[in-house]
Coordinates of C-alpha atoms in Angstrom, one line a residue:
X47 CA 22.0 -97.3 -75.8
X48 CA 21.2 -99.7 -73.0
X49 CA 20.0 -96.8 -70.8
X50 CA 17.6 -95.7 -73.5
X51 CA 16.3 -99.2 -74.0
X52 CA 15.8 -99.7 -70.3
X53 CA 14.0 -96.4 -70.0
X54 CA 11.7 -97.2 -72.9
X55 CA 11.0 -100.6 -71.5
X56 CA 10.2 -99.2 -68.0
X57 CA 8.1 -96.4 -69.5
X58 CA 6.1 -98.9 -71.6
X59 CA 5.6 -101.1 -68.5
X60 CA 4.3 -98.2 -66.4
X61 CA 2.2 -96.9 -69.4
X62 CA 0.4 -100.3 -69.9
X63 CA -0.2 -100.7 -66.1
X64 CA -2.1 -97.3 -66.2
X65 CA -5.1 -98.9 -67.9
X66 CA -7.2 -98.0 -71.0
X67 CA -7.6 -94.3 -70.1
X68 CA -3.9 -93.7 -70.7
X69 CA -4.6 -93.6 -74.5
X70 CA -7.2 -90.7 -74.2
X71 CA -4.7 -88.9 -72.0
X72 CA -2.0 -89.3 -74.6
X73 CA -4.4 -87.9 -77.2
X74 CA -5.3 -84.9 -75.0
X75 CA -1.6 -84.3 -74.3
X76 CA -0.7 -84.3 -78.0
X77 CA -3.6 -82.0 -78.8
X78 CA -2.8 -79.6 -75.9
X79 CA 0.9 -79.2 -76.8
X80 CA 0.3 -79.0 -80.5
X81 CA -2.2 -76.1 -79.9
X82 CA 0.2 -74.5 -77.4
X83 CA 3.2 -74.5 -79.7
X84 CA 1.1 -73.4 -82.7
X85 CA -0.2 -70.4 -80.7
X86 CA 3.3 -69.5 -79.5
X87 CA 4.5 -69.5 -83.1
X88 CA 1.5 -67.4 -84.2
X89 CA 1.7 -64.9 -81.3
X90 CA 5.5 -64.5 -81.7
X91 CA 5.0 -63.6 -85.3
X92 CA 2.5 -61.0 -84.2
X93 CA 4.7 -59.5 -81.5
X94 CA 3.5 -55.9 -81.5
X95 CA 5.5 -53.0 -80.1
X96 CA 4.5 -51.0 -76.9
X97 CA 4.8 -47.7 -78.6
X98 CA 3.1 -47.4 -82.0
X99 CA 5.1 -44.5 -83.3
X100 CA 8.6 -45.7 -82.3
X101 CA 9.4 -49.0 -83.9
X102 CA 10.6 -50.8 -87.1
X103 CA 7.6 -51.9 -89.2
X104 CA 9.7 -54.5 -91.0
X105 CA 9.3 -56.9 -88.1
X106 CA 5.5 -56.8 -88.1
X107 CA 2.9 -58.7 -90.2
X108 CA 2.3 -57.0 -93.6
X109 CA -1.3 -55.9 -92.8
X110 CA -0.2 -54.3 -89.5
X111 CA 2.8 -52.5 -91.0
X112 CA 0.8 -51.2 -93.9
X113 CA -1.8 -49.7 -91.6
X114 CA 0.9 -48.1 -89.4
X115 CA 2.8 -46.7 -92.3
X116 CA -0.4 -45.2 -93.6
X117 CA -1.1 -43.7 -90.2
X118 CA 2.5 -42.2 -90.0
X119 CA 2.3 -40.9 -93.6
X120 CA -1.3 -39.8 -93.1
X121 CA -2.3 -41.2 -96.5
X122 CA -5.9 -42.6 -96.4
X123 CA -9.0 -41.1 -94.9
X124 CA -9.2 -41.7 -91.1
X125 CA -12.5 -43.5 -91.3
X126 CA -11.1 -46.0 -93.8
X127 CA -8.1 -46.5 -91.5
X128 CA -10.3 -47.1 -88.5
X129 CA -12.3 -49.7 -90.4
X130 CA -9.1 -51.5 -91.5
X131 CA -7.9 -51.6 -87.9
X132 CA -11.3 -53.0 -86.8
X133 CA -11.2 -55.6 -89.5
X134 CA -7.7 -56.7 -88.6
X135 CA -8.6 -56.9 -84.9
X136 CA -11.7 -59.0 -85.8
X137 CA -9.4 -61.3 -87.8
X138 CA -6.8 -61.9 -85.1
X139 CA -8.4 -61.8 -81.7
X140 CA -11.4 -64.2 -81.9
X141 CA -9.2 -67.0 -83.3
X142 CA -6.8 -66.6 -80.4
X143 CA -9.7 -66.5 -77.9
X144 CA -11.3 -69.6 -79.3
X145 CA -8.0 -71.6 -79.1
X146 CA -7.4 -70.4 -75.6
X147 CA -10.8 -71.6 -74.6
X148 CA -10.2 -75.0 -76.1
X149 CA -6.8 -75.2 -74.3
X150 CA -8.3 -74.3 -71.0
X151 CA -11.0 -77.0 -71.4
X152 CA -8.5 -79.7 -72.4
X153 CA -6.1 -78.7 -69.5
X154 CA -9.1 -79.1 -67.1
X155 CA -10.2 -82.4 -68.6
X156 CA -6.9 -84.2 -68.3
X157 CA -6.7 -84.4 -64.4
X158 CA -10.3 -85.3 -64.3
X159 CA -9.7 -88.1 -66.8
X160 CA -6.8 -89.2 -64.7
X161 CA -9.0 -89.2 -61.6
X162 CA -11.5 -91.4 -63.4
X163 CA -8.7 -93.8 -64.3
X164 CA -7.7 -93.9 -60.6
X165 CA -11.3 -94.7 -59.5
X166 CA -11.6 -97.4 -62.2
X167 CA -8.3 -98.9 -61.0
X168 CA -9.4 -98.9 -57.3
X169 CA -12.6 -100.6 -58.2
X170 CA -10.7 -103.2 -60.2
X171 CA -8.3 -103.8 -57.2
X172 CA -11.2 -104.2 -54.8
X173 CA -13.0 -106.6 -57.1
X174 CA -9.9 -108.7 -57.5
X175 CA -9.5 -108.8 -53.7
X176 CA -13.1 -110.0 -53.4
X177 CA -12.6 -112.7 -56.1
X178 CA -9.4 -114.1 -54.5
X179 CA -10.7 -113.7 -51.0
X180 CA -7.4 -112.4 -49.9
X181 CA -7.0 -109.2 -48.0
X182 CA -3.3 -108.6 -48.0
X183 CA -1.7 -105.2 -47.9
X184 CA 0.7 -106.1 -50.7
X185 CA -2.2 -106.8 -53.2
X186 CA -3.9 -103.5 -52.2
X187 CA -0.7 -101.4 -52.3
X188 CA 0.1 -102.8 -55.8
X189 CA -3.4 -102.1 -57.1
X190 CA -3.5 -98.6 -55.6
X191 CA 0.0 -97.7 -57.1
X192 CA -1.2 -98.8 -60.5
X193 CA -4.5 -96.9 -60.1
X194 CA -2.7 -93.7 -59.3
X195 CA -0.7 -93.7 -62.5
X196 CA -3.5 -92.1 -64.5
X197 CA -3.9 -89.3 -62.0
X198 CA -0.2 -88.6 -62.1
X199 CA -0.2 -88.6 -65.9
X200 CA -3.2 -86.2 -65.9
X201 CA -1.4 -83.8 -63.6
X202 CA 1.8 -84.0 -65.6
X203 CA -0.2 -83.0 -68.6
X204 CA -2.2 -80.3 -67.0
X205 CA 0.2 -78.3 -64.8
X206 CA 2.7 -77.2 -67.5
X207 CA -0.3 -76.6 -69.9
X208 CA -1.9 -74.3 -67.4
X209 CA 1.4 -72.3 -67.0
X210 CA 1.7 -72.0 -70.8
X211 CA -2.0 -70.9 -71.1
X212 CA -1.3 -68.1 -68.6
X213 CA 1.7 -67.0 -70.7
X214 CA -0.4 -67.1 -73.9
X215 CA -3.2 -65.1 -72.2
X216 CA -0.5 -62.4 -71.4
X217 CA 0.5 -62.4 -75.1
X218 CA -3.1 -62.2 -76.1
X219 CA -3.7 -59.2 -73.8
X220 CA -0.6 -57.4 -75.1
X221 CA -1.9 -57.9 -78.7
X222 CA -5.4 -56.7 -77.7
X223 CA -3.8 -53.6 -76.0
X224 CA -1.8 -52.9 -79.2
X225 CA -5.0 -53.0 -81.3
X226 CA -6.7 -50.6 -78.9
X227 CA -3.8 -48.2 -79.1
X228 CA -3.9 -48.4 -82.9
X229 CA -7.6 -47.8 -82.9
X230 CA -7.3 -44.8 -80.6
X231 CA -4.6 -43.3 -82.9
X232 CA -7.0 -43.8 -85.9
X233 CA -9.8 -42.2 -83.9
X234 CA -7.5 -39.3 -82.9
X235 CA -6.7 -38.8 -86.6
X236 CA -10.4 -39.0 -87.4
X237 CA -11.3 -36.3 -84.9
X238 CA -8.3 -34.0 -85.6
X239 CA -8.7 -34.1 -89.4
X240 CA -10.9 -31.7 -91.3
X241 CA -14.3 -33.0 -92.1
X242 CA -13.7 -33.1 -95.9
X243 CA -10.9 -35.7 -95.5
X244 CA -12.8 -37.7 -92.9
X245 CA -15.8 -38.1 -95.1

């Protein structure tokens, strides 16, 4: 229990020495990792198979499994099927793309915000040195170390976020490829079916 209290005390001391920009960094970190975990949960629910015809439809979202079952059973007209696939693709992919864009922007902003905190801390250090008329290396070293806390925090937020964004982009690409395969199967059915069923 003492170790936890000591850690919390030390963390709070470091946090407060980082300056006012630590609070926006905390807000960005919460927003980034909430979006990341939300997208991981959404994309894991939509884990699509590599081969459309060889899989268990019970593990897929209901809309996707209904469309695939219809394709396998050859129930509706192919034009209706293709329109259903396009509607489902339009429902899934733009939302994912928009969230990934927001994540990329936030991950890019956090190190820049940390750098801004460092510049503000350095200016504060130099102004204190001017006021006191002291030019000791101890005062400067202490001020610089405090000023670099925001840059360190910005990098701690951004680096794992960028790695997670790359993983999410891979999942998004896999989902997009799945929809393209599904659309091509519908198109193949549309071309191969007699014209009276396709109409």
